[in-house]
Coordinates of C-alpha atoms in Angstrom, one line a residue:
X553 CA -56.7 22.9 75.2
X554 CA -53.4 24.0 75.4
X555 CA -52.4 27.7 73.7
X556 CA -49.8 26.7 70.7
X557 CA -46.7 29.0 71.4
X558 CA -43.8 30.2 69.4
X559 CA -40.3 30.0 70.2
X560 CA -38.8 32.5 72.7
X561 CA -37.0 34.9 71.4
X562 CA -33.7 36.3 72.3
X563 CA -33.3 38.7 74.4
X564 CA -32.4 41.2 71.8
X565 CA -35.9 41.1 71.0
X566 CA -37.3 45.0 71.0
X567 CA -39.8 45.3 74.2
X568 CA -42.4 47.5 73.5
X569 CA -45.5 45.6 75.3
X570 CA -48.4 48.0 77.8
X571 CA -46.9 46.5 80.6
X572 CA -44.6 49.6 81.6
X573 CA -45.6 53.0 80.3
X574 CA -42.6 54.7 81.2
X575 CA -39.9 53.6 78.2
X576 CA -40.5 49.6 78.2
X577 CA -39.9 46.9 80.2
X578 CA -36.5 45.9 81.0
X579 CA -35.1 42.4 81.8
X580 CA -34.1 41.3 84.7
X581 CA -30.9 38.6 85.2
X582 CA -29.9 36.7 88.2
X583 CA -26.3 37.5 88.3
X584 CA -24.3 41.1 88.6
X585 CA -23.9 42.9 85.8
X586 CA -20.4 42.3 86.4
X587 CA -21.3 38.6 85.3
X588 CA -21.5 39.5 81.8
X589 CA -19.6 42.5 80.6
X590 CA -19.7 43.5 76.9
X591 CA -18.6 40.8 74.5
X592 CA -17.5 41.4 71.0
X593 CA -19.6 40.0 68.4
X594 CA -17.4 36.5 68.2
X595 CA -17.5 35.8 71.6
X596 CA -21.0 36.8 72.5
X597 CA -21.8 34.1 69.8
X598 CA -19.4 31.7 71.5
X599 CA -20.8 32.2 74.7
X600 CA -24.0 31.4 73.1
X601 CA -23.1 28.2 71.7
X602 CA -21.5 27.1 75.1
X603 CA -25.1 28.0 76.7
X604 CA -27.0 26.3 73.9
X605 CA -25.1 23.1 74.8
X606 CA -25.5 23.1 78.2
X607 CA -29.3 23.7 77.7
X608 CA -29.4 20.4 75.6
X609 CA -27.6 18.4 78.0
X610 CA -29.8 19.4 80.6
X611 CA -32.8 18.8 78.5
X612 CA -31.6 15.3 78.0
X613 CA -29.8 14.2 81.1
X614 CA -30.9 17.1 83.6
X615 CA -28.2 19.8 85.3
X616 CA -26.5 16.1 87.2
X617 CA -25.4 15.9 82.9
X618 CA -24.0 19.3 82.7
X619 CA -20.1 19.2 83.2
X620 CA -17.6 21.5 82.0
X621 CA -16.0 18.4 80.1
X622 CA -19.5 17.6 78.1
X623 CA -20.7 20.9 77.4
X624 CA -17.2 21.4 75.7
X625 CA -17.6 18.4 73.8
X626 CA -21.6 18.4 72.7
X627 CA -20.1 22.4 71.9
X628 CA -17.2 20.9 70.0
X629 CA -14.9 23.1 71.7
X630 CA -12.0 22.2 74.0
X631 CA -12.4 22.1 77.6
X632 CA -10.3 25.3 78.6
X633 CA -12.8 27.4 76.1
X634 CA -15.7 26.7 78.7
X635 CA -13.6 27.0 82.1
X636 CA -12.0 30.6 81.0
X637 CA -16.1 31.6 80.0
X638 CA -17.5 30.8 82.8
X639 CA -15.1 30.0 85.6
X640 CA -16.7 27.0 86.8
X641 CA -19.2 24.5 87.0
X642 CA -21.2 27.1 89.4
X643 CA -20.5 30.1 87.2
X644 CA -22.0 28.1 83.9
X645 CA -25.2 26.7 85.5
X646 CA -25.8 30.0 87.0
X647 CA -25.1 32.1 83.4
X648 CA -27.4 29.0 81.9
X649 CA -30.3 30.2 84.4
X650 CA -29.6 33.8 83.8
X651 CA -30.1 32.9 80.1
X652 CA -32.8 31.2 80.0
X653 CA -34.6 33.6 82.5
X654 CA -33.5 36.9 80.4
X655 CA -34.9 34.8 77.2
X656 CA -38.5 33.9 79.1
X657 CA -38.9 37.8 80.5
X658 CA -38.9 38.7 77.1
X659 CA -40.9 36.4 75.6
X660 CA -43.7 37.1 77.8
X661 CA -43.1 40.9 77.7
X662 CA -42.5 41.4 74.7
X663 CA -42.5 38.2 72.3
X664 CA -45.1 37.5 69.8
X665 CA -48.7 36.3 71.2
X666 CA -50.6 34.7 72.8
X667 CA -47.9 35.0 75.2
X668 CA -46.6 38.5 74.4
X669 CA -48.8 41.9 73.9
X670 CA -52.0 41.7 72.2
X671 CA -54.5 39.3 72.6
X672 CA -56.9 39.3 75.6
X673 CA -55.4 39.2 79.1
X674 CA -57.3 35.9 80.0
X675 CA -54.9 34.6 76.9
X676 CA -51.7 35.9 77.7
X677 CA -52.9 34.3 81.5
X678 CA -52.9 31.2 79.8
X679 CA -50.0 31.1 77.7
X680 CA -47.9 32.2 80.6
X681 CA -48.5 29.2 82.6
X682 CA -48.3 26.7 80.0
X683 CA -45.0 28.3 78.6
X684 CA -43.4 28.2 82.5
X685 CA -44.5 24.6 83.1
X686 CA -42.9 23.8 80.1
X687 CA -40.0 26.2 80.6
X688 CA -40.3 24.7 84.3
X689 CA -40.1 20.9 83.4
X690 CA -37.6 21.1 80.7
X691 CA -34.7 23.3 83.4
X692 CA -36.7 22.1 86.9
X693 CA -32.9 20.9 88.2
X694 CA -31.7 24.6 87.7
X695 CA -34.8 26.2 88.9
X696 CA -34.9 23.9 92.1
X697 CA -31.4 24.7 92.6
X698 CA -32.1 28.5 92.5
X699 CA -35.2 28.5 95.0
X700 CA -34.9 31.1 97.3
X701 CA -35.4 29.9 101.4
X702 CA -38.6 31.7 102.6
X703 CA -37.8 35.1 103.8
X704 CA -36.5 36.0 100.2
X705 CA -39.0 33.5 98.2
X706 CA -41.7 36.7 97.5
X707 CA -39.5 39.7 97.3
X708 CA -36.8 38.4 94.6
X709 CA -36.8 40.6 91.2
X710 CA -37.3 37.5 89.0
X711 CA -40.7 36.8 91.1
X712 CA -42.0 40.2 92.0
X713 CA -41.8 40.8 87.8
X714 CA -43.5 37.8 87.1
X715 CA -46.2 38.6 90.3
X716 CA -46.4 42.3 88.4
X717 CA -47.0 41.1 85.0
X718 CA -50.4 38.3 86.4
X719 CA -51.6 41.1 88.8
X720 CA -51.6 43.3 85.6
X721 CA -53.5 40.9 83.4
X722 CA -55.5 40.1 86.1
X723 CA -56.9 43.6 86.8
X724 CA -57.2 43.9 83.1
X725 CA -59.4 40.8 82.9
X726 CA -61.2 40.9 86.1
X727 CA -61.6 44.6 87.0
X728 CA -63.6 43.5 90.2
X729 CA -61.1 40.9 92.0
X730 CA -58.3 41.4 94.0
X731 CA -55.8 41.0 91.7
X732 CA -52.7 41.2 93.8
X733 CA -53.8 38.3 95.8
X734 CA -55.1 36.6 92.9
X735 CA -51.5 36.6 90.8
X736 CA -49.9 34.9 94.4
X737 CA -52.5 32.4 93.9
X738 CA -51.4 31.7 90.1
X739 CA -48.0 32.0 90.8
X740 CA -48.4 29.1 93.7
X741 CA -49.5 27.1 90.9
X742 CA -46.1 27.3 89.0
X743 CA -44.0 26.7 92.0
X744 CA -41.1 24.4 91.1
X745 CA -41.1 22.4 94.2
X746 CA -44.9 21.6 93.8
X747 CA -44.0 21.1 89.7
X748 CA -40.9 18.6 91.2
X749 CA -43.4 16.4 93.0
X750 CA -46.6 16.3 90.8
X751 CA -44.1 15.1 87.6
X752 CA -41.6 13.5 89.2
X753 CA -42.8 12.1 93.0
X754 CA -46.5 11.3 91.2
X755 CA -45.8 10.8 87.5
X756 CA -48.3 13.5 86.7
X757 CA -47.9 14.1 82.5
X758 CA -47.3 17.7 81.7
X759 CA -50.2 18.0 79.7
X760 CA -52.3 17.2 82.6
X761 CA -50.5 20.3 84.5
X762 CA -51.3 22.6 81.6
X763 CA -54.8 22.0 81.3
X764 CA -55.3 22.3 85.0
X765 CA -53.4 25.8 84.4
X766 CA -55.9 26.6 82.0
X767 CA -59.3 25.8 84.0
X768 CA -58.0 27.6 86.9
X769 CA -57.3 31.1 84.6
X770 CA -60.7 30.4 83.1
X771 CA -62.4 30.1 86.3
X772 CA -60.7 32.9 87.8
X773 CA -61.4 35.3 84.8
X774 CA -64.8 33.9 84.0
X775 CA -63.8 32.7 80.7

């Protein structure tokens, strides 16, 4: 059965899960930090509009659907707004990633449960999949897009964090296993290429994907 989840938060949301004893985990974003400079309050909210736009029309129509002309109009701004914000077409799908990503990390480190700090690690296992797939399903253009060729695949901050945080749970939950190996195995599971062809190559439904998710963590942990 699938866990229910709440909303992600933002990523103003205060970070004080186990996972990192020394001060709190910290999110990690695809771009420089150059990327995003401090905004006053006004434009950090515009941004935010712009972004929440985009991630509609890519809900609805994938990242093919996201142009600088329709994210300015489902944002009800003019067009020049969204090219001086993000530069380009490039520049606002790769901020939209970034957002979504910073958004996720601290959901999962720090959000509410199941997903963030507190239940039982074989729970958090569990939400974490089923929220990626449906993170995963929902932005699977973007994430495609951003795949890494294979000598970077493994060693990329966004995936060594998200390797970190299973290996945790996992040596949590099953003291005896080889948890490092085990959290590659997991993560293999969530890969958007394999995600691309089981929904859209085989018309596997979603919910399908996220049970699977969960009788492979309850396997693995015995649960």
């Amino acid at each position: 059965m699938s866990a229910a989840l709440p909303p992600f938060p933002g990523p103003e949301t205060p970070l004080d899960g186990p996972e990192t004893p020394l001060g709190g985990p910290e999110l990690l974003q695809l771009g420089s930090a150059e990327d995003e400079p401090c905004l006053r309050a006004d434009a950090a909210r515009n941004r935010a509009r712009l972004l929440d736009a985009a991630a509609r029309l890519v809900a609805e129509h994938g990242a093919a659907g996201v142009t600088m002309e329709a994210v300015a109009a489902a944002a009800n701004v003019g067009k020049g707004t969204v090219f001086r914000r993000f530069g380009d077409r490039t520049g606002l799908l790769t901020a939209l990633l970034d957002h979504s990503e910073r958004n996720f990390q601290a959901a999962f480190l720090g959000g509410p449960p199941p997903l963030g700090p507190g239940p039982e690690p074989a729970e958090r296992l569990r939400a974490f999949g089923v929220a990626y797939l449906r993170r995963a399903i929902e932005e699977l253009d973007l994430l495609l897009a951003a795949e890494a060729g294979p000598d970077r695949r493994f060693i990329g901050p966004v995936r060594r964090l998200y390797h970190g945080h299973l290996a945790l749970l996992l040596r949590q939950a099953v003291p005896d296993a080889d948890a490092d190996l085990l959290a590659h195995t997991l993560l293999g599971y969530l890969n958007p290429p394999l995600i691309h062809h089981l929904v859209r190559q085989c018309g596997t439904p979603p919910p399908r994907l996220e049970t699977g998710w969960t009788d492979l963590v309850n396997r693995i942990t015995g649960t």
